[in-house]
CSV table of C-alpha atoms in Angstrom, one decimal:
chain,number,residue,atom,x,y,z
A,204,MET,CA,6.4,95.8,250.4
A,205,SER,CA,9.6,94.6,252.6
A,206,GLN,CA,13.0,94.9,251.8
A,207,HIS,CA,12.9,91.1,251.9
A,208,PHE,CA,9.8,90.2,249.6
A,209,ARG,CA,11.4,92.8,246.9
A,210,LEU,CA,14.3,91.7,247.0
A,211,GLN,CA,12.8,87.8,246.8
A,212,LEU,CA,10.6,89.2,243.7
A,213,ASP,CA,14.0,91.0,241.8
A,214,LEU,CA,15.7,87.3,242.0
A,215,GLN,CA,12.4,85.9,240.4
A,216,TRP,CA,12.7,88.5,237.4
A,217,PHE,CA,15.8,88.3,236.5
A,218,ALA,CA,15.6,84.4,236.7
A,219,GLY,CA,13.1,84.2,234.2
A,220,GLU,CA,14.4,86.6,232.0
A,221,LYS,CA,16.0,85.5,228.8
A,222,THR,CA,19.9,86.8,229.5
A,223,GLU,CA,22.0,83.9,228.3
A,224,PRO,CA,23.1,83.3,224.9
A,225,ALA,CA,21.4,79.3,223.7
A,226,THR,CA,23.0,76.2,225.1
A,227,PRO,CA,24.3,73.8,222.0
A,228,LYS,CA,20.8,71.3,222.8
A,229,LYS,CA,18.5,74.0,222.5
A,230,ARG,CA,20.3,75.4,218.6
A,231,GLN,CA,20.0,71.9,217.5
A,232,GLU,CA,16.4,71.1,218.7
A,233,ALA,CA,16.1,75.1,216.7
A,234,ARG,CA,17.2,73.4,214.1
A,235,LYS,CA,14.9,70.4,213.9
A,236,LYS,CA,12.1,73.0,213.7
A,237,GLY,CA,13.8,75.0,210.2
A,238,GLN,CA,14.5,77.8,213.0
A,239,VAL,CA,18.0,78.9,211.5
A,240,ALA,CA,19.5,82.7,211.5
A,241,LYS,CA,18.3,82.9,207.4
A,242,SER,CA,18.0,86.0,205.1
A,243,MET,CA,16.2,85.4,202.1
A,244,ASP,CA,17.2,88.4,199.4
A,245,LEU,CA,20.6,86.8,200.0
A,246,PRO,CA,21.0,84.5,197.5
A,247,ALA,CA,18.4,85.9,195.2
A,248,ALA,CA,21.0,89.4,195.4
A,249,PHE,CA,24.0,86.5,194.4
A,250,ILE,CA,21.2,84.7,191.5
A,251,LEU,CA,20.5,87.8,190.0
A,252,LEU,CA,24.3,89.8,189.6
A,253,PHE,CA,25.7,87.0,189.6
A,254,SER,CA,23.4,86.1,186.0
A,255,PHE,CA,24.1,89.2,184.6
A,256,LEU,CA,27.8,89.0,184.9
A,257,SER,CA,27.3,85.2,183.4
A,258,PHE,CA,26.3,87.2,180.4
A,259,ILE,CA,29.8,89.1,180.7
A,260,MET,CA,31.1,85.9,180.8
A,261,PHE,CA,28.9,83.5,178.2
A,262,GLY,CA,27.9,86.6,176.3
A,263,GLY,CA,30.2,85.6,172.6
A,264,TYR,CA,28.5,81.9,173.5
A,265,MET,CA,24.9,83.1,172.8
A,266,LYS,CA,25.7,85.3,170.6
A,267,GLU,CA,27.0,83.0,168.0
A,268,LYS,CA,24.8,80.6,169.1
A,269,ILE,CA,21.7,83.2,169.0
A,270,LEU,CA,22.9,83.7,165.2
A,271,ASN,CA,23.0,80.3,164.6
A,272,ILE,CA,19.8,79.9,165.2
A,273,PHE,CA,18.7,82.6,162.2
A,274,ARG,CA,21.3,81.6,160.2
A,275,ASN,CA,19.3,78.5,160.0
A,276,VAL,CA,16.8,79.9,159.9
A,277,PHE,CA,16.5,82.1,157.2
A,278,GLU,CA,19.3,80.5,155.0
A,279,THR,CA,17.8,76.6,154.9
A,280,GLN,CA,13.9,76.2,156.9
A,281,LEU,CA,11.9,79.3,155.0
A,282,THR,CA,12.9,77.3,151.8
A,283,MET,CA,11.3,74.0,153.3
A,284,ASP,CA,7.7,72.6,153.0
A,285,VAL,CA,5.4,73.5,155.3
A,286,THR,CA,3.8,70.3,156.2
A,287,ALA,CA,3.2,69.3,159.9
A,288,GLY,CA,6.5,67.2,160.9
A,289,ASN,CA,9.1,70.0,159.6
A,290,VAL,CA,7.0,72.4,161.9
A,291,HIS,CA,7.3,69.8,164.5
A,292,VAL,CA,11.1,69.1,163.7
A,293,LEU,CA,11.6,72.7,163.2
A,294,PHE,CA,10.1,73.4,166.9
A,295,SER,CA,12.1,71.0,168.6
A,296,ASP,CA,15.1,72.7,166.9
A,297,LEU,CA,14.6,75.7,168.2
A,298,VAL,CA,13.7,74.6,171.8
A,299,ILE,CA,16.9,72.5,171.9
A,300,GLN,CA,18.9,75.0,170.6
A,301,GLY,CA,17.4,77.3,173.1
A,302,PHE,CA,17.5,75.1,176.0
A,303,PHE,CA,22.1,74.6,175.1
A,304,ILE,CA,22.1,78.8,174.9
A,305,LEU,CA,20.3,79.5,178.5
A,306,ALA,CA,22.0,75.8,180.0
A,307,PRO,CA,24.9,78.1,181.2
A,308,LEU,CA,22.6,80.5,183.4
A,309,PHE,CA,20.5,77.8,184.4
A,310,ILE,CA,23.2,75.5,185.4
A,311,LEU,CA,25.5,79.3,187.0
A,312,VAL,CA,21.7,80.7,189.1
A,313,VAL,CA,21.5,77.0,190.7
A,314,ILE,CA,24.9,76.8,191.8
A,315,ILE,CA,24.5,80.3,193.2
A,316,ALA,CA,21.4,79.2,194.9
A,317,ILE,CA,22.9,76.0,196.8
A,318,LEU,CA,25.7,77.9,197.9
A,319,GLY,CA,24.2,81.0,198.9
A,320,ASN,CA,21.9,78.4,201.4
A,321,TYR,CA,25.0,76.2,202.2
A,322,GLY,CA,27.2,79.4,203.1
A,323,GLN,CA,24.0,80.4,205.6
A,324,ILE,CA,22.9,76.9,207.4
A,325,GLY,CA,25.0,74.4,205.8
A,326,PHE,CA,23.0,71.0,205.4
A,327,MET,CA,19.5,71.0,206.9
A,328,LEU,CA,17.1,68.0,205.1
A,329,ILE,CA,14.1,68.7,207.5
A,330,GLY,CA,10.2,67.7,207.5
A,331,GLU,CA,8.6,69.6,210.1
A,332,PRO,CA,8.4,73.3,209.2
A,333,LEU,CA,5.7,71.2,205.5
A,334,MET,CA,3.9,69.8,208.4
A,335,MET,CA,0.1,70.9,208.3
A,336,LYS,CA,-0.2,73.5,211.3
A,337,PHE,CA,-3.9,75.1,211.5
A,338,ASN,CA,-2.5,77.8,213.9
A,339,LYS,CA,-0.6,79.2,211.3
A,340,ILE,CA,-4.6,79.4,209.8
A,341,ASN,CA,-5.7,81.4,212.7
A,342,PRO,CA,-6.5,84.7,212.1
A,343,ILE,CA,-6.0,85.7,214.6
A,344,SER,CA,-2.1,84.4,214.3
A,345,GLY,CA,-2.6,85.6,211.7
A,346,PHE,CA,-3.2,89.2,212.5
A,347,LYS,CA,-0.8,89.6,214.4
A,348,ARG,CA,2.3,88.5,212.3
A,349,ILE,CA,0.3,91.4,209.6
A,350,PHE,CA,1.4,94.7,212.2
A,351,SER,CA,5.0,92.1,214.1
A,352,MET,CA,7.4,94.4,214.5
A,353,GLN,CA,8.9,92.6,211.7
A,354,THR,CA,6.7,93.0,209.8
A,355,VAL,CA,7.5,97.4,210.4
A,356,MET,CA,11.5,96.2,209.7
A,357,GLU,CA,10.4,94.4,206.3
A,358,PHE,CA,8.9,97.7,205.2
A,359,LEU,CA,11.4,99.1,205.6
A,360,LYS,CA,14.0,97.2,203.8
A,361,SER,CA,11.7,97.7,201.0
A,362,THR,CA,11.8,101.2,200.9
A,363,LEU,CA,15.8,101.1,201.4
A,364,LYS,CA,16.1,98.6,198.7
A,365,MET,CA,13.3,100.3,195.7
A,366,SER,CA,14.9,103.3,197.1
A,367,ILE,CA,18.6,102.5,196.7
A,368,ILE,CA,18.3,100.7,192.9
A,369,GLY,CA,16.0,104.0,192.2
A,370,TYR,CA,18.8,106.1,192.9
A,371,VAL,CA,20.9,104.4,190.7
A,372,VAL,CA,19.2,103.4,187.7
A,373,TYR,CA,17.4,107.1,188.0
A,374,THR,CA,21.5,108.2,187.9
A,375,THR,CA,22.6,105.6,185.2
A,376,LEU,CA,20.7,106.8,182.9
A,377,MET,CA,21.2,110.6,182.9
A,378,ALA,CA,25.0,109.7,182.6
A,379,GLU,CA,23.5,108.3,179.3
A,380,LYS,CA,21.2,110.5,178.5
A,381,ALA,CA,22.8,112.2,175.2
A,382,LYS,CA,23.4,109.0,174.1
A,383,LEU,CA,19.6,107.8,174.4
A,384,PHE,CA,18.5,111.2,173.1
A,385,GLY,CA,20.0,110.2,169.8
A,386,LEU,CA,18.6,107.0,169.3
A,387,GLY,CA,16.4,107.8,167.3
A,388,HIS,CA,18.7,109.1,164.4
A,389,ALA,CA,21.1,106.1,165.0
A,390,PRO,CA,21.0,102.5,162.9
A,391,LEU,CA,19.5,99.6,164.6
A,392,GLU,CA,22.8,97.7,165.9
A,393,SER,CA,23.2,100.8,167.6
A,394,THR,CA,20.5,101.3,169.4
A,395,LEU,CA,20.9,97.4,170.5
A,396,SER,CA,23.8,97.4,171.6
A,397,LEU,CA,22.9,100.9,174.4
A,398,VAL,CA,19.6,99.8,176.0
A,399,ALA,CA,22.1,96.4,176.4
A,400,THR,CA,24.8,98.0,177.4
A,401,ILE,CA,23.0,99.9,179.6
A,402,THR,CA,20.8,97.1,181.3
A,403,LEU,CA,23.9,95.3,181.7
A,404,LYS,CA,25.4,97.6,183.8
A,405,LEU,CA,21.6,98.0,185.3
A,406,GLY,CA,22.2,95.0,186.1
A,407,ILE,CA,25.2,94.5,187.9
A,408,LYS,CA,24.8,97.5,190.0
A,409,ILE,CA,22.0,97.1,191.9
A,410,GLY,CA,22.8,93.4,191.7
A,411,ALA,CA,25.3,94.7,193.0
A,412,ILE,CA,23.5,96.7,196.1
A,413,LEU,CA,22.3,94.5,196.4
A,414,VAL,CA,24.0,91.4,197.5
A,415,ILE,CA,25.4,94.8,200.2
A,416,LEU,CA,22.0,95.0,201.2
A,417,ALA,CA,21.7,91.4,202.4
A,418,VAL,CA,24.8,91.5,203.8
A,419,PHE,CA,23.4,93.3,206.4
A,420,ASP,CA,20.2,92.0,206.2
A,421,PHE,CA,22.3,88.5,206.9
A,422,ILE,CA,23.4,90.5,209.6
A,423,TYR,CA,20.2,91.4,211.6
A,424,GLN,CA,18.5,88.4,210.8
A,425,LYS,CA,21.8,86.3,212.7
A,426,TYR,CA,20.9,88.8,215.5
A,427,GLU,CA,17.3,88.5,215.4
A,428,PHE,CA,17.8,84.8,215.4
A,429,GLU,CA,20.2,84.6,218.9
A,430,LYS,CA,18.5,86.2,220.3
A,431,SER,CA,14.9,85.1,219.9
A,432,ILE,CA,16.3,81.6,221.2
A,433,LYS,CA,17.6,82.8,224.3
A,434,MET,CA,17.3,81.1,227.4
A,435,SER,CA,17.4,82.4,230.9
A,436,LYS,CA,19.0,81.1,233.9
A,437,GLN,CA,15.5,79.3,234.9
A,438,ASP,CA,15.0,76.9,231.8
A,439,ILE,CA,19.1,75.8,231.2
A,440,LYS,CA,18.2,74.7,234.7
A,441,ASP,CA,15.4,72.8,233.5
A,442,GLU,CA,16.7,72.1,230.4
A,443,TYR,CA,19.6,70.4,232.4
A,444,LYS,CA,17.1,67.9,234.6
A,445,LYS,CA,15.9,67.2,231.6
A,446,SER,CA,18.5,65.9,229.9
A,447,GLU,CA,20.0,64.8,233.4
A,448,GLY,CA,17.2,64.1,235.5
A,449,ASP,CA,15.7,65.6,238.9
A,450,PRO,CA,19.2,66.0,241.2
A,451,HIS,CA,16.4,65.3,243.8
A,452,ILE,CA,15.0,61.4,241.9
A,453,LYS,CA,19.0,60.4,240.8
A,454,GLY,CA,19.7,60.8,244.3
A,455,LYS,CA,16.7,58.9,245.0
A,456,ILE,CA,18.3,56.7,243.6
A,457,ARG,CA,21.7,56.6,244.6
A,458,ALA,CA,20.0,56.0,248.0
A,459,LYS,CA,18.2,53.6,246.8
A,460,GLN,CA,20.7,51.1,244.8
A,461,ARG,CA,21.9,52.2,247.9
A,462,GLN,CA,19.6,50.2,250.2
A,463,MET,CA,19.9,48.1,248.6
A,464,ALA,CA,23.6,46.9,248.0
A,465,MET,CA,23.2,46.9,252.1
A,466,GLN,CA,20.7,44.6,251.9
A,467,ARG,CA,22.9,42.0,249.7
A,468,MET,CA,25.4,42.7,251.9
A,469,MET,CA,23.7,41.5,255.7
A,470,GLN,CA,23.0,38.3,253.5
A,471,GLU,CA,26.0,37.1,253.2
A,472,VAL,CA,27.2,38.2,257.2
A,473,PRO,CA,25.8,34.1,258.1
A,474,LYS,CA,28.6,33.3,255.3
A,475,ALA,CA,31.0,34.8,257.5
A,476,ASP,CA,34.1,33.1,259.5
A,477,VAL,CA,35.2,35.3,261.6
A,478,ILE,CA,34.1,39.3,262.2
A,479,ILE,CA,37.1,41.4,263.1
A,480,THR,CA,35.3,44.5,265.4
A,481,ASN,CA,37.3,47.8,266.2
A,482,PRO,CA,34.9,47.0,268.6
A,483,THR,CA,31.7,49.9,268.6
A,484,HIS,CA,33.1,51.2,264.7
A,485,PHE,CA,34.3,48.9,262.8
A,486,ALA,CA,32.9,46.3,261.8
A,487,VAL,CA,34.6,43.2,258.7
A,488,ALA,CA,33.6,40.1,257.9
A,489,LEU,CA,36.1,37.7,256.3
A,490,LYS,CA,35.0,34.4,254.7
A,491,TYR,CA,37.5,31.9,253.3
A,492,ASP,CA,36.5,28.8,251.4
A,493,ALA,CA,40.6,26.9,250.3
A,494,GLN,CA,39.0,25.5,247.2
A,495,ASN,CA,37.4,28.4,245.7
A,496,MET,CA,39.5,31.5,247.6
A,497,GLN,CA,43.4,32.3,247.1
A,498,ALA,CA,42.6,34.5,250.2
A,499,PRO,CA,40.5,35.3,253.3
A,500,THR,CA,37.7,37.6,251.5
A,501,VAL,CA,35.8,40.9,252.6
A,502,ILE,CA,32.5,40.2,252.3
A,503,ALA,CA,30.8,42.6,254.4
A,504,LYS,CA,31.5,45.6,256.3
A,505,GLY,CA,30.5,48.6,258.6
A,506,THR,CA,31.4,51.6,260.5
A,507,ASP,CA,28.8,52.3,263.0
A,508,TYR,CA,25.5,51.6,263.0
A,509,MET,CA,26.0,49.1,260.0
A,510,ALA,CA,29.4,48.1,262.4
A,511,LEU,CA,26.8,47.3,264.8
A,512,LYS,CA,23.9,45.0,262.8
A,513,ILE,CA,26.8,43.7,261.3
A,514,LYS,CA,28.0,42.4,264.6
A,515,GLU,CA,23.7,41.5,265.7
A,516,ILE,CA,23.2,39.6,262.4
A,517,ALA,CA,26.6,37.7,263.0
A,518,LYS,CA,25.0,37.1,266.8
A,519,GLN,CA,21.9,35.8,265.3
A,520,ASN,CA,23.5,32.6,263.5
A,521,GLY,CA,26.3,31.9,265.3
A,522,VAL,CA,29.2,33.7,263.8
A,523,MET,CA,32.5,34.4,266.4
A,524,THR,CA,33.1,38.3,267.1
A,525,MET,CA,37.1,38.9,267.1
A,526,GLU,CA,37.5,42.2,268.7
A,527,ASN,CA,41.5,44.0,266.6
A,528,LYS,CA,41.2,47.5,266.2
A,529,PRO,CA,44.2,47.9,264.5
A,530,LEU,CA,42.6,45.1,261.5
A,531,ALA,CA,39.4,45.8,261.7
A,532,ARG,CA,40.8,49.1,260.4
A,533,ALA,CA,43.6,48.7,258.5
A,534,ILE,CA,41.2,46.0,256.4
A,535,TYR,CA,38.1,48.9,256.3
A,536,ALA,CA,40.8,50.9,254.8
A,537,GLN,CA,42.5,49.3,252.9
A,538,VAL,CA,40.1,45.8,251.0
A,539,GLU,CA,36.7,47.1,249.1
A,540,ILE,CA,33.9,44.5,249.2
A,541,GLY,CA,34.1,41.4,247.1
A,542,GLU,CA,38.4,41.8,247.6
A,543,ALA,CA,40.7,39.3,248.7
A,544,ILE,CA,42.2,40.7,251.7
A,545,PRO,CA,46.1,41.9,250.7
A,546,ALA,CA,49.4,40.2,251.0
A,547,GLU,CA,51.0,42.9,254.3
A,548,LEU,CA,47.4,41.6,256.3
A,549,PHE,CA,48.1,38.2,255.6
A,550,GLN,CA,49.9,37.0,258.8
A,551,ALA,CA,47.2,39.2,260.7
A,552,VAL,CA,44.7,37.4,259.5
A,553,ALA,CA,45.5,34.4,259.6
A,554,GLU,CA,46.3,34.1,263.6
A,555,VAL,CA,42.4,35.1,263.9
A,556,LEU,CA,41.0,32.6,261.3
A,557,ALA,CA,43.7,29.7,263.5
A,558,TYR,CA,42.1,30.8,266.5
A,559,VAL,CA,38.6,30.8,264.9
A,560,TYR,CA,38.6,27.5,263.3
A,561,LYS,CA,40.9,26.5,266.7
A,562,VAL,CA,38.1,27.3,268.5
A,563,LYS,CA,35.2,26.6,266.2
A,564,GLY,CA,37.2,22.6,266.5
A,565,ARG,CA,38.1,23.4,261.7
A,566,THR,CA,41.8,22.8,261.0
A,567,ASN,CA,42.8,24.8,257.8
């Protein structure tokens, strides 16, 4: 294999390798499809942690409400007649009281869930991930997903979490071993208090650990997401072509526009009063209408081939041509098509037009 051919293969390989960070357009398209860097564990871990913390924050409130329910049931409602209406009132009251007990926890969970997702991906409302896609029920694709590297990583993460949680539960229970063995001789109130304390302690510890693991999981998901949306140099070029237009097509369009502009300009040459030339390299067509123009106006100009075409059209239509090298160069350099002659060239142009009018038998 020749060195030149090997170099071409290397260049093609590197051009197709996805080594470049994703462009803003690629990120926006991925977001529209629901492809974002997100850890599902992070909101769940925060919900678990703050749910147990809520028992500390709202424990007194919940305890008081529960005691009121039992006090009301044992002191008042147990003595009432058992009728359909009374039972309906009793259960309705219990449901309402239960709702007020759990309302702070429900509100906190909803707020944490919203903030946990918003903090990762911001506000995102899309419907494309909910659309029916038949490739999702393809058994071959499903088999590949089951035995993919992502599935392996999820299994390893789950194993790590269960191992850490098991260790925390074991050490916490061992620390309370003496108290737990003494529960057989303790009163019911002390037993419930100890069990609630241990459960609360375990919940906070496990929640805090899961939050830490979820943060690392989010960092990993961010890394995997950035890796998945990387682009090759060719991808970036193709995206630029799509967004900005193919340079070759744009070049053809510009050439067509120039051609049409030249055609319109050549159509104006027969209307000129005079063509001032270099004589071979420059040609400028001037027109002056005292009623509609404040000064003579350039209606066509060109160099080399275009200058030759202007002179040919002028000759075919009987438009007078005059050679004036400095004036032709000055007008070409200073005045665009459709613009009036500047004040510093008035005198020279006026002399040319006066001569032209004299030759044609016209008066200014």
